[in-house]
Coordinates of C-alpha atoms in Angstrom, one line a residue:
Chain S
M1 CA -7.2 9.2 -21.8
K2 CA -4.9 12.3 -21.8
Q3 CA -6.0 12.8 -18.2
F4 CA -5.2 9.4 -17.4
L5 CA -1.8 9.5 -18.9
S6 CA -0.7 12.6 -17.1
F7 CA -1.9 10.9 -13.9
V8 CA 0.1 7.7 -14.5
R9 CA 3.2 9.8 -15.5
K10 CA 2.9 11.6 -12.1
E11 CA 2.8 8.4 -10.3
F12 CA 5.9 7.2 -12.0
H13 CA 7.6 10.4 -11.1
H14 CA 6.8 9.9 -7.5
I15 CA 8.3 6.4 -7.6
F16 CA 11.5 7.4 -9.5
R17 CA 12.1 10.6 -7.3
D18 CA 12.1 8.4 -4.1
R19 CA 15.2 6.4 -5.0
T20 CA 15.7 4.9 -1.6
T21 CA 12.1 3.4 -1.7
M22 CA 12.5 2.3 -5.3
A23 CA 15.9 0.7 -4.5
I24 CA 14.4 -1.2 -1.6
L25 CA 11.5 -2.4 -3.6
L26 CA 13.8 -3.7 -6.3
I27 CA 16.4 -5.2 -4.1
L28 CA 14.0 -6.7 -1.4
P29 CA 13.0 -9.7 -3.4
V30 CA 16.7 -10.6 -4.2
L31 CA 17.6 -10.1 -0.5
M32 CA 14.8 -12.1 0.7
L33 CA 15.4 -15.0 -1.6
L34 CA 19.1 -15.1 -0.7
L35 CA 18.3 -14.9 3.0
F36 CA 15.9 -17.7 2.9
G37 CA 18.1 -19.5 0.5
Y38 CA 21.3 -19.5 2.4
A39 CA 21.0 -18.0 5.9
I40 CA 17.6 -19.3 7.1
N41 CA 18.3 -22.9 6.1
T42 CA 16.0 -25.5 7.4
E43 CA 18.0 -28.3 5.8
V44 CA 20.3 -30.2 7.9
K45 CA 23.9 -30.7 6.8
N46 CA 26.9 -32.2 8.7
S47 CA 25.0 -32.6 12.0
K48 CA 27.4 -34.1 14.5
I49 CA 26.3 -37.4 15.9
A50 CA 27.6 -39.9 18.4
V51 CA 27.2 -43.7 18.2
Y52 CA 26.8 -46.3 20.9
D53 CA 27.5 -49.7 19.3
P54 CA 27.8 -52.5 21.8
S55 CA 27.5 -55.2 19.2
N56 CA 30.2 -53.9 16.8
D57 CA 29.6 -56.3 14.0
S58 CA 29.8 -56.0 10.3
Y59 CA 26.3 -54.8 9.8
T60 CA 26.3 -52.0 12.4
R61 CA 29.8 -50.9 11.1
A62 CA 28.4 -50.6 7.7
I63 CA 25.4 -48.5 8.8
I64 CA 27.8 -46.2 10.8
E65 CA 30.0 -45.8 7.8
K66 CA 27.0 -44.9 5.6
M67 CA 26.0 -42.3 8.1
D68 CA 29.3 -40.8 8.2
A69 CA 29.6 -40.8 4.5
S70 CA 26.4 -38.9 3.9
E71 CA 26.4 -35.2 3.7
Y72 CA 23.9 -34.9 6.6
F73 CA 26.0 -36.4 9.3
S74 CA 29.4 -36.8 10.6
V75 CA 30.2 -39.2 13.3
V76 CA 32.2 -37.3 16.0
K77 CA 32.3 -39.8 18.9
M78 CA 32.0 -43.5 19.6
L79 CA 30.5 -43.9 23.1
K80 CA 31.6 -46.6 25.5
N81 CA 28.6 -46.9 27.6
E82 CA 25.0 -45.8 28.0
Q83 CA 25.7 -43.2 30.6
E84 CA 27.8 -41.2 28.1
M85 CA 24.8 -40.5 26.0
S86 CA 23.1 -38.0 28.2
E87 CA 26.4 -36.2 28.7
Q88 CA 26.7 -35.7 25.0
F89 CA 23.3 -33.9 25.0
K90 CA 24.1 -31.8 28.0
N91 CA 27.1 -30.4 26.5
G92 CA 25.3 -29.7 23.3
E93 CA 28.0 -31.4 21.3
V94 CA 25.8 -33.7 19.2
K95 CA 22.4 -33.3 17.6
M96 CA 21.7 -37.1 17.8
V97 CA 22.9 -40.4 19.2
I98 CA 22.6 -43.7 17.4
A99 CA 22.4 -46.6 19.8
F100 CA 22.4 -50.3 18.5
S101 CA 21.0 -53.2 20.5
E102 CA 23.4 -55.8 21.5
N103 CA 24.2 -58.7 19.0
F104 CA 22.6 -56.6 16.3
H105 CA 23.4 -58.7 13.2
E106 CA 22.9 -62.0 14.8
N107 CA 19.5 -61.0 16.2
L108 CA 18.5 -59.5 12.9
L109 CA 19.2 -62.8 11.1
H110 CA 17.6 -65.1 13.6
T111 CA 14.9 -63.4 15.6
G112 CA 14.3 -60.5 13.5
D113 CA 14.4 -58.4 16.7
A114 CA 17.4 -56.1 16.1
Q115 CA 16.8 -52.5 17.4
I116 CA 18.3 -49.1 16.7
A117 CA 17.5 -46.1 18.9
L118 CA 17.7 -42.7 17.4
I119 CA 17.9 -40.2 20.2
A120 CA 17.8 -36.6 19.1
D121 CA 18.1 -33.2 20.8
A122 CA 14.6 -31.7 20.2
T123 CA 15.2 -28.3 21.6
D124 CA 14.8 -27.3 18.0
P125 CA 11.9 -29.5 17.0
N126 CA 12.2 -28.9 13.3
S127 CA 15.9 -29.8 12.8
A128 CA 15.4 -32.8 15.3
K129 CA 12.6 -34.1 13.1
S130 CA 14.7 -33.8 9.9
V131 CA 17.8 -35.4 11.5
V132 CA 15.7 -38.4 12.5
N133 CA 14.1 -38.6 9.1
Y134 CA 17.4 -38.5 7.3
A135 CA 18.9 -41.2 9.6
T136 CA 15.8 -43.4 9.2
A137 CA 16.1 -43.0 5.4
I138 CA 19.8 -44.0 5.5
I139 CA 19.1 -47.0 7.6
A140 CA 16.3 -48.1 5.4
G141 CA 18.4 -47.6 2.4
Y142 CA 21.1 -49.8 3.7
Q143 CA 18.7 -52.5 4.6
M144 CA 17.4 -52.6 1.1
E145 CA 20.9 -52.9 -0.3
S146 CA 21.8 -55.8 1.9
Q147 CA 18.6 -57.6 1.1
H148 CA 19.9 -58.0 -2.4
L149 CA 22.8 -60.0 -0.9
Q150 CA 20.8 -62.3 1.3
Q151 CA 17.1 -63.1 0.7
I152 CA 15.1 -63.0 3.8
P153 CA 11.5 -63.8 3.6
F154 CA 8.8 -62.1 5.5
Q155 CA 10.4 -58.6 5.8
I156 CA 8.6 -55.5 5.2
N157 CA 10.2 -53.5 2.5
T158 CA 9.9 -49.8 3.0
Q159 CA 10.6 -47.7 -0.1
I160 CA 10.9 -44.0 0.3
K161 CA 10.3 -41.8 -2.7
L162 CA 10.3 -38.1 -2.3
L163 CA 8.1 -36.7 -5.0
Y164 CA 8.7 -33.4 -6.7
N165 CA 11.7 -32.5 -4.6
P166 CA 13.9 -35.5 -4.3
Q167 CA 16.9 -33.6 -2.8
M168 CA 14.6 -32.0 -0.1
K169 CA 15.6 -28.6 -0.9
G170 CA 14.2 -25.9 1.2
A171 CA 14.1 -23.5 -1.7
Y172 CA 11.2 -25.5 -3.2
N173 CA 9.1 -24.5 -0.4
F174 CA 10.1 -20.9 0.2
V175 CA 10.4 -19.6 -3.3
P176 CA 6.7 -19.7 -3.8
G177 CA 6.3 -18.3 -0.3
V178 CA 8.6 -15.3 -1.0
M179 CA 6.7 -14.7 -4.3
G180 CA 3.5 -14.4 -2.3
M181 CA 5.1 -12.2 0.3
I182 CA 6.9 -9.7 -2.0
L183 CA 4.0 -9.3 -4.4
M184 CA 1.7 -8.5 -1.6
L185 CA 4.2 -6.2 0.0
I186 CA 4.7 -4.2 -3.2
C187 CA 1.0 -4.0 -4.3
A188 CA -1.0 -3.7 -1.1
M189 CA 1.4 -1.8 1.0
M190 CA 2.7 0.7 -1.6
T191 CA -0.7 1.3 -3.0
S192 CA -2.3 2.1 0.4
I193 CA 0.7 4.3 1.3
S194 CA 0.7 6.2 -1.9
I195 CA -3.1 7.0 -1.6
A196 CA -2.7 7.8 2.1
R197 CA 0.1 10.2 1.2
E198 CA -2.3 12.1 -1.1
K199 CA -4.8 12.5 1.8
E200 CA -2.0 13.5 4.2
M201 CA -0.5 16.1 1.9
G202 CA -3.9 17.6 1.1
T203 CA -3.5 16.8 -2.6
M204 CA -6.4 14.4 -2.5
E205 CA -8.8 17.2 -1.8
V206 CA -7.6 19.0 -4.9
L207 CA -8.0 15.8 -6.9
L208 CA -11.5 15.4 -5.8
V209 CA -12.5 18.8 -6.8
S210 CA -10.9 18.3 -10.0
P211 CA -12.8 16.6 -13.0
V212 CA -10.8 13.4 -12.5
K213 CA -13.2 10.4 -12.0
P214 CA -12.6 8.4 -8.9
A215 CA -12.4 5.2 -10.7
M216 CA -9.6 6.7 -12.9
L217 CA -7.8 8.0 -10.0
I218 CA -7.8 4.5 -8.4
I219 CA -6.6 2.7 -11.5
A220 CA -3.9 5.3 -12.3
K221 CA -2.6 4.8 -8.7
T222 CA -2.2 1.1 -9.1
I223 CA -0.5 1.0 -12.5
P224 CA 3.0 1.8 -11.5
Y225 CA 2.9 -0.7 -8.7
F226 CA 1.6 -3.2 -11.2
F227 CA 4.6 -2.7 -13.3
L228 CA 7.0 -2.9 -10.4
S229 CA 5.5 -6.1 -9.2
L230 CA 6.0 -7.6 -12.7
I231 CA 9.7 -6.6 -12.5
N232 CA 9.9 -8.3 -9.1
L233 CA 8.1 -11.4 -10.4
T234 CA 10.7 -11.7 -13.0
T235 CA 13.6 -11.1 -10.7
I236 CA 12.2 -13.8 -8.3
L237 CA 11.8 -16.3 -11.1
L238 CA 15.2 -15.7 -12.6
I239 CA 17.0 -16.1 -9.2
S240 CA 15.1 -19.1 -8.3
V241 CA 15.9 -20.8 -11.6
F242 CA 19.5 -19.8 -12.1
V243 CA 20.8 -19.3 -8.5
L244 CA 18.7 -21.5 -6.4
G245 CA 18.1 -24.2 -8.9
V246 CA 14.4 -24.3 -8.5
P247 CA 13.0 -24.9 -11.9
V248 CA 9.6 -23.9 -13.3
V249 CA 8.4 -27.4 -14.1
G250 CA 4.9 -26.4 -15.2
S251 CA 3.5 -23.9 -17.7
L252 CA 5.1 -20.4 -17.3
F253 CA 1.8 -19.0 -18.9
W254 CA -0.5 -20.2 -16.1
L255 CA 2.0 -19.2 -13.6
L256 CA 1.8 -15.7 -14.9
V257 CA -2.0 -15.8 -15.0
L258 CA -2.2 -16.9 -11.4
S259 CA 0.3 -14.2 -10.4
L260 CA -1.6 -11.4 -12.2
V261 CA -4.8 -12.4 -10.4
Y262 CA -2.9 -12.4 -7.1
I263 CA -1.4 -9.1 -7.9
F264 CA -4.8 -7.8 -8.7
V265 CA -6.2 -9.0 -5.3
N266 CA -3.4 -7.2 -3.5
L267 CA -3.7 -4.0 -5.4
S268 CA -7.4 -3.8 -4.4
L269 CA -6.5 -4.8 -0.9
G270 CA -4.3 -1.8 -0.8
L271 CA -7.1 0.4 -2.0
V272 CA -9.5 -0.9 0.7
I273 CA -6.8 -0.1 3.3
S274 CA -6.2 3.3 1.9
S275 CA -9.9 4.1 2.1
V276 CA -10.1 3.6 5.7
V277 CA -6.9 5.3 6.8
N278 CA -5.8 9.0 6.6
N279 CA -2.1 8.9 6.9
Q280 CA 0.9 7.0 5.7
Q281 CA 1.9 5.8 9.1
T282 CA -1.4 4.0 9.7
A283 CA -1.4 2.7 6.2
L284 CA 2.1 1.2 6.9
L285 CA 1.1 -0.2 10.2
I286 CA -2.1 -1.8 8.9
S287 CA -0.3 -3.3 5.9
G288 CA 2.4 -4.5 8.2
M289 CA 0.4 -6.1 11.0
V290 CA -2.9 -7.0 9.2
L291 CA -1.2 -8.2 6.0
M292 CA 2.4 -9.3 6.7
L293 CA 2.1 -11.2 9.9
P294 CA -0.8 -13.5 8.8
V295 CA 1.1 -14.2 5.5
I296 CA 4.3 -15.2 7.4
M297 CA 2.5 -17.2 10.1
L298 CA -0.6 -18.5 8.5
S299 CA -0.1 -18.9 4.8
G300 CA 1.9 -22.2 5.1
L301 CA 5.1 -20.3 4.2
M302 CA 6.7 -21.1 7.5
F303 CA 4.5 -23.6 9.3
P304 CA 2.3 -26.3 7.8
I305 CA -1.3 -25.3 7.8
E306 CA -2.4 -28.8 8.6
N307 CA -0.7 -28.6 12.0
M308 CA -2.5 -25.5 13.1
P309 CA -5.5 -25.4 15.5
V310 CA -8.8 -25.6 13.5
F311 CA -9.5 -21.9 14.3
F312 CA -6.3 -20.8 12.6
Q313 CA -6.8 -23.2 9.7
W314 CA -10.1 -21.3 9.1
I315 CA -8.4 -17.9 9.1
S316 CA -5.8 -19.1 6.8
Q317 CA -8.5 -19.7 4.2
L318 CA -9.1 -15.9 4.1
I319 CA -5.5 -15.2 3.3
P320 CA -5.0 -14.6 -0.5
A321 CA -1.3 -15.5 -0.1
K322 CA -2.2 -18.9 1.1
W323 CA -4.1 -19.7 -2.1
Y324 CA -1.5 -18.2 -4.3
I325 CA 1.3 -20.1 -2.7
I326 CA -0.5 -23.4 -3.1
G327 CA -1.2 -22.6 -6.7
V328 CA 2.4 -21.6 -7.4
K329 CA 3.6 -24.9 -5.8
K330 CA 1.3 -26.9 -8.0
I331 CA 2.6 -25.3 -11.3
M332 CA 6.1 -24.4 -10.4
I333 CA 7.2 -27.5 -8.5
K334 CA 4.7 -30.2 -9.3
G335 CA 4.3 -29.2 -13.0
L336 CA 0.5 -29.5 -12.9
G337 CA -1.6 -27.8 -15.5
F338 CA -4.6 -25.4 -15.5
S339 CA -7.1 -27.9 -14.2
A340 CA -5.2 -28.2 -11.0
I341 CA -5.2 -24.5 -10.1
I342 CA -8.9 -23.9 -10.9
P343 CA -9.8 -23.8 -7.1
Q344 CA -7.0 -21.3 -6.4
L345 CA -7.8 -19.2 -9.3
T346 CA -11.5 -19.1 -8.5
V347 CA -11.0 -18.1 -4.9
L348 CA -8.5 -15.4 -5.8
S349 CA -10.7 -14.0 -8.5
G350 CA -13.6 -13.9 -6.0
M351 CA -11.5 -12.0 -3.5
A352 CA -10.5 -9.6 -6.2
V353 CA -14.0 -8.9 -7.2
L354 CA -15.1 -8.5 -3.6
L355 CA -12.3 -6.2 -2.7
V356 CA -12.7 -3.9 -5.7
A357 CA -16.4 -3.6 -5.0
I358 CA -15.7 -2.6 -1.3
S359 CA -13.0 -0.2 -2.3
I360 CA -15.0 1.6 -4.9
K361 CA -18.0 1.7 -2.5
K362 CA -15.8 3.1 0.3
F363 CA -14.4 5.7 -2.0
K364 CA -17.7 7.0 -3.1
Y365 CA -18.8 7.1 0.5
R366 CA -16.0 9.4 1.2
L367 CA -17.1 11.7 -1.4
E368 CA -20.6 12.2 0.1
Chain U
M1 CA -23.6 42.3 -14.0
K2 CA -23.7 38.5 -14.7
K3 CA -24.2 36.2 -11.9
V4 CA -21.7 33.4 -11.6
I5 CA -22.9 31.9 -8.3
E6 CA -26.6 31.8 -7.3
V7 CA -27.5 30.2 -4.1
E8 CA -31.0 29.8 -2.8
N9 CA -32.0 28.3 0.6
L10 CA -29.1 25.9 0.4
T11 CA -29.1 23.4 3.2
K12 CA -27.0 20.6 4.3
A13 CA -28.1 18.4 7.3
F14 CA -26.3 15.6 8.9
G15 CA -29.1 13.8 10.7
R16 CA -30.8 16.5 12.8
F17 CA -27.9 18.8 12.8
K18 CA -28.0 21.5 10.0
A19 CA -24.5 22.3 9.1
V20 CA -25.7 24.8 6.7
D21 CA -29.2 26.3 7.2
Q22 CA -31.0 27.9 4.3
I23 CA -28.3 30.2 3.0
S24 CA -28.9 32.4 0.0
F25 CA -26.6 34.7 -1.8
E26 CA -25.3 35.8 -5.3
V27 CA -21.8 36.4 -6.5
E28 CA -21.2 38.5 -9.5
K29 CA -18.5 37.9 -12.3
G30 CA -15.1 39.4 -11.5
E31 CA -15.9 39.9 -7.8
I32 CA -13.8 39.0 -4.9
F33 CA -16.3 37.4 -2.5
G34 CA -15.1 36.9 1.1
F35 CA -16.7 33.9 2.9
L36 CA -16.2 34.3 6.6
G37 CA -17.2 32.5 9.7
A38 CA -15.8 30.9 12.9
N39 CA -14.7 27.3 12.9
G40 CA -17.7 25.1 12.7
A41 CA -20.0 27.7 11.3
G42 CA -20.5 25.8 8.2
K43 CA -18.1 27.4 5.7
T44 CA -16.4 24.3 4.6
T45 CA -19.6 22.4 4.1
A46 CA -21.1 25.1 2.1
M47 CA -18.0 25.4 0.0
R48 CA -17.9 21.7 -0.6
M49 CA -21.4 21.8 -1.9
L50 CA -20.6 24.6 -4.3
C51 CA -17.6 22.7 -5.6
G52 CA -19.9 19.6 -6.4
L53 CA -18.3 17.4 -3.7
S54 CA -21.4 17.2 -1.5
I55 CA -25.0 17.0 -2.4
P56 CA -27.2 19.5 -0.7
T57 CA -30.2 18.3 1.5
S58 CA -32.4 21.0 0.1
G59 CA -32.3 24.3 -1.7
K60 CA -30.5 24.9 -5.0
A61 CA -27.3 26.5 -6.3
I62 CA -26.0 27.4 -9.7
V63 CA -22.3 27.6 -10.1
A64 CA -20.7 28.8 -13.4
G65 CA -24.1 28.2 -15.1
Y66 CA -24.4 24.6 -13.7
D67 CA -26.7 23.0 -11.2
I68 CA -24.7 21.6 -8.3
R69 CA -27.2 18.9 -7.9
T70 CA -27.4 17.5 -11.4
Q71 CA -24.2 18.7 -13.2
P72 CA -21.3 18.5 -10.6
E73 CA -18.9 17.2 -13.2
M74 CA -19.5 20.2 -15.3
I75 CA -18.8 22.5 -12.5
K76 CA -15.6 20.7 -11.6
K77 CA -14.3 21.5 -15.1
N78 CA -15.1 25.1 -14.8
I79 CA -13.7 26.1 -11.4
G80 CA -10.4 26.2 -9.8
Y81 CA -9.5 25.2 -6.2
M82 CA -6.7 26.0 -3.8
S83 CA -6.6 24.9 -0.2
Q84 CA -4.7 25.8 2.9
K85 CA -2.5 22.9 2.3
F86 CA -0.7 23.9 -0.9
A87 CA -1.7 20.9 -2.8
L88 CA 1.3 20.8 -5.1
Y89 CA 3.5 17.7 -5.2
E90 CA 6.6 18.4 -3.2
D91 CA 8.6 15.7 -4.9
L92 CA 7.7 16.9 -8.4
S93 CA 9.4 19.8 -10.2
V94 CA 7.6 23.1 -10.9
A95 CA 7.2 22.2 -14.6
E96 CA 5.9 18.6 -13.7
N97 CA 3.3 20.0 -11.3
I98 CA 2.0 22.4 -14.0
R99 CA 2.1 19.6 -16.5
F100 CA 0.1 17.4 -14.2
Y101 CA -2.6 19.8 -13.5
A102 CA -2.8 20.9 -17.1
G103 CA -3.4 17.2 -17.9
I104 CA -6.1 16.5 -15.4
Y105 CA -8.0 19.7 -16.4
Q106 CA -7.5 18.8 -20.1
V107 CA -5.8 22.0 -21.2
P108 CA -5.2 21.6 -25.0
E109 CA -1.7 20.3 -25.6
I110 CA -0.6 23.4 -27.8
E111 CA -1.6 25.8 -25.1
I112 CA 0.5 24.2 -22.3
A113 CA 3.9 25.4 -23.3
P114 CA 3.1 29.1 -23.9
R115 CA 0.9 29.3 -20.7
T116 CA 3.6 27.6 -18.7
L117 CA 6.2 30.1 -19.9
E118 CA 3.8 33.0 -19.2
L119 CA 3.2 31.6 -15.7
L120 CA 6.8 31.2 -14.9
N121 CA 7.6 34.7 -16.2
R122 CA 4.9 36.2 -14.2
L123 CA 6.2 34.6 -11.0
G124 CA 9.8 35.1 -11.8
L125 CA 10.4 31.4 -11.6
E126 CA 12.1 30.9 -15.0
N127 CA 15.2 29.5 -13.4
E128 CA 13.3 27.3 -10.9
K129 CA 11.4 25.4 -13.7
D130 CA 13.1 22.1 -12.9
S131 CA 13.6 22.6 -9.2
L132 CA 11.5 20.4 -6.9
V133 CA 8.5 22.3 -5.3
K134 CA 9.9 21.4 -1.8
A135 CA 13.0 23.4 -2.4
L136 CA 10.9 26.6 -3.0
P137 CA 10.2 29.1 -0.1
L138 CA 6.7 29.0 1.3
G139 CA 5.5 32.3 -0.3
W140 CA 6.5 31.1 -3.8
K141 CA 4.8 27.7 -3.3
Q142 CA 1.7 29.5 -2.5
K143 CA 1.7 31.8 -5.5
L144 CA 2.5 28.8 -7.6
A145 CA -0.3 26.9 -6.1
F146 CA -2.7 29.8 -7.0
S147 CA -1.3 30.1 -10.6
V148 CA -1.8 26.4 -11.0
A149 CA -5.3 26.6 -9.7
I150 CA -6.2 29.1 -12.4
F151 CA -3.9 27.6 -15.2
H152 CA -7.0 26.1 -17.0
H153 CA -8.8 29.6 -17.0
P154 CA -11.7 28.7 -14.8
G155 CA -14.5 31.2 -14.4
I156 CA -14.5 30.9 -10.7
V157 CA -11.6 30.0 -8.3
F158 CA -12.4 28.7 -4.7
L159 CA -9.7 29.6 -2.2
D160 CA -10.0 27.8 1.1
E161 CA -8.0 29.7 3.6
P162 CA -5.2 30.2 1.1
T163 CA -3.0 32.3 3.3
G164 CA -2.9 30.3 6.4
G165 CA 0.6 30.3 8.1
V166 CA 2.1 32.8 5.8
D167 CA 3.8 36.1 6.9
P168 CA 2.0 39.5 6.3
V169 CA 4.2 40.7 3.5
T170 CA 3.8 37.4 1.5
R171 CA 0.1 37.6 2.2
R172 CA 0.0 41.2 0.8
Q173 CA 1.8 39.9 -2.4
F174 CA -0.6 37.1 -2.7
W175 CA -3.5 39.4 -2.7
E176 CA -2.0 41.5 -5.4
M177 CA -2.0 38.2 -7.5
I178 CA -5.7 37.8 -6.7
Y179 CA -6.4 41.3 -7.9
E180 CA -4.6 40.6 -11.1
A181 CA -6.6 37.5 -11.6
T182 CA -9.9 39.3 -11.2
D183 CA -8.8 41.9 -13.8
S184 CA -8.8 39.1 -16.3
G185 CA -12.4 38.3 -15.4
I186 CA -12.1 35.5 -12.9
T187 CA -14.4 35.4 -9.9
V188 CA -12.7 34.7 -6.6
F189 CA -14.6 33.0 -3.8
V190 CA -12.3 33.0 -0.7
T191 CA -12.6 31.9 3.0
T192 CA -10.2 33.4 5.4
H193 CA -9.5 33.8 9.2
Y194 CA -7.6 37.0 8.7
M195 CA -9.9 40.0 9.1
D196 CA -7.4 42.3 7.4
E197 CA -7.9 40.2 4.4
A198 CA -11.7 40.6 4.6
E199 CA -11.0 44.3 4.0
Y200 CA -9.5 43.4 0.5
C201 CA -12.7 41.7 -0.6
D202 CA -15.4 43.5 -2.7
R203 CA -18.2 41.9 -0.6
V204 CA -18.1 39.8 2.6
S205 CA -20.5 37.3 4.0
I206 CA -20.2 36.1 7.6
M207 CA -21.7 32.8 8.6
V208 CA -22.8 32.2 12.3
D209 CA -24.4 28.8 13.2
G210 CA -25.0 27.7 9.6
K211 CA -26.7 30.9 8.5
I212 CA -25.5 34.0 6.8
A213 CA -25.6 36.7 9.6
A214 CA -24.4 39.6 7.4
L215 CA -23.5 40.2 3.7
D216 CA -22.3 43.5 2.3
T217 CA -19.2 45.5 1.3
P218 CA -16.7 45.9 4.1
A219 CA -17.4 49.5 4.3
N220 CA -21.1 49.1 4.7
L221 CA -20.6 46.4 7.3
K222 CA -18.3 48.6 9.4
K223 CA -20.9 51.5 9.2
K224 CA -23.8 49.2 10.0
F225 CA -22.1 47.7 13.1
E226 CA -20.5 51.0 14.0
A227 CA -17.0 49.3 14.0
N228 CA -13.6 50.6 13.1
N229 CA -12.5 47.5 11.4
M230 CA -13.7 44.0 10.2
D231 CA -12.3 42.5 13.3
E232 CA -15.0 44.2 15.4
V233 CA -17.7 43.4 13.1
F234 CA -16.9 39.8 13.1
Y235 CA -16.5 39.7 16.9
R236 CA -19.9 41.3 17.4
L237 CA -21.6 38.7 15.1
A238 CA -19.7 35.6 16.2
R239 CA -19.8 36.1 20.0
N240 CA -23.4 35.2 19.9
A241 CA -22.9 32.0 18.2
S242 CA -24.3 29.0 20.0
R243 CA -22.0 26.4 18.4
K244 CA -18.7 25.9 19.9
A245 CA -15.7 26.2 17.6
D246 CA -13.9 23.0 17.2

C-alpha cells in the first residue's frame, strides 16, 4: 500500500510539474465547448433570402411577413421576374429564394393547387438543409393558423413536433460529443504518453527491476488521469448547464456511472497503446490518428452514422465514444433511465474487460 | 568467503539462438565483479536473468540467496539496479526522487529522513534538496542515481554501463563511490565498455559469443595473455568472436 501511495504521489508530481500540459488539459474542455457552442454553429440565423411573389395577395404577403419576422430569415430583396433568381445565387447574396406560383391564394382555395418553390444554395449542404427545413416549418405553421379561420375539408394537416430539443439547439448534439472526445483524450492519450515516457527515459527498466508489481504500476499510472477526467467531466457539465443551457434531464447518477465505465475503457485503451509503443511521439501519433480521427468522423459527433456507407457503420460500432455519446444523449437530453442505457453499458463494460486483459497480457509478454 | 551470486550452466535461448550459452561463475560478498563483453555477446541477457527479469532456458542461478527461477520477487527486493540512462525522474526534485525509490523499495518510514540526510551530506547536495534533477550536472545526477540505487541497503547492486558518456574525472569520482559502497559490504556487479574501469574491478569476466571466455583478476588476465593492459586482453579475446556487434 505504501509502495502504491508513493507511486501515485510521484505521478501527481509529474502532472503538477508540467504546468503547460496541465493547463491545457483543464482548459481544453472549456475551449472546445465554447468553440462548438459559438464559433462552429450549425444553426441557421438571419439567413438572407429573396422572394419572388407574382401573385402578391394577402396569403403570400402574410407568409413573407412571417418569414421576415422569424429569427432565421431576413428578406433582403423582392424579385421582379424569374431571371433575377439565378443572379441572386451567383452573387452569393442570398441563401434561399422563395417563389410563389401565380394566383396563389385563389388557387389554394379553389383548386388546392397552390405551389411554393424553395430554392436554396446547397454549396453548404448542411445549412441548405436547415434553411429549407425552417422555411417549411414556418409555412406549415402559417397554414395551420389560417385553417382556424376558414375550415377547409380534405386538407392534410402536418404537425411538426421537435422532441427533446424543441429549439433545435446544436448544443444538445455536441455537448455529449465533446464529453466523449475530451474524456478519451485525457485518459487514453495521457496514460499512453506517460507510460511511453518512462520507457523513453529509461526509468521503466528500473521500475521493472524493482519489487513493484506490474499490475500496481499500471493502476498507479492511471489514477491521476482518472481524477483529472473527473474534474473535466464536472467542468463540462457545469458549462453545458449554466452557459450553454443544456440541462441534465435524466439521472445524474447513471450519467456518472456511464462516464466512469467510459473513462475506464479509455484508460485501458491508453495502456494497450503504451504496451506497443516505445516513445512519447509514437504514443501521441497513435492516440491522435487511431483514436481522435475516428471519434470525430465516425462517432456520430459530426456526421450522422445512419448516412454512412455500411462499412463505416460497422467500424463505428467498434468506437467506444459512439456508444458513450448515444448513452449520454439518452440520459442527459432524453431523460431516459437505466433500462435505456443497458446496451451501451454492456458494450462499454465488455470493451473495458477485453482491453484490460490485452494490456496485462501485453505487459507480461514484455517482461519475458 | 560467502558467495552472493552462484551461476551454474545458465543458458538463455531465443529459438535456436543461444544468447547466453552455459555460463558458470561465482561472485563473493563485497567483491567488485566486472562483467565485460562486446555488444551482442550476451551481457545484457545474462544480467536480466540475474535481476529476475527473464527466465532462463536451462541452468540455475542463486542471487542473494534466492533462486532466480522460483523467487524472482525476493531477488528484486534484495538488489539495487542502475542503468546507463540515469533512471531518475528529471521533473522531480532530488528529495522527491529519493522519497519515491524509498517508497517502492519499502524502506521503513522512520529510516527515510536520516538516510536521506546522510546521503545528501555525503554527496554535498544539502542545498540542492529541492532542486529538480534536470538542473543538476551530469556527474551529480549519476552519483545521485547510484546512491538511490543502494538507498534500501541491498546486498548486491547491478550497474549496467553506469559511466556511459561521462568524462574521465567524473568517472574516477564515481568509482571512488563504488569503493566506498563495497566497504560497507555491498557486492557490485558492473558491466562496462571502458577497459580502464575493468582495471578497478576485483575480478573480471569477459563474454564472447554467449560464453565466458576468461575470468580472473585483472593482473592475472594480463599475465596470462601477455598484455600490458586490459584493452589488449579484451581485444585478443573479442577479435575471434563470430557474432557481429550490433
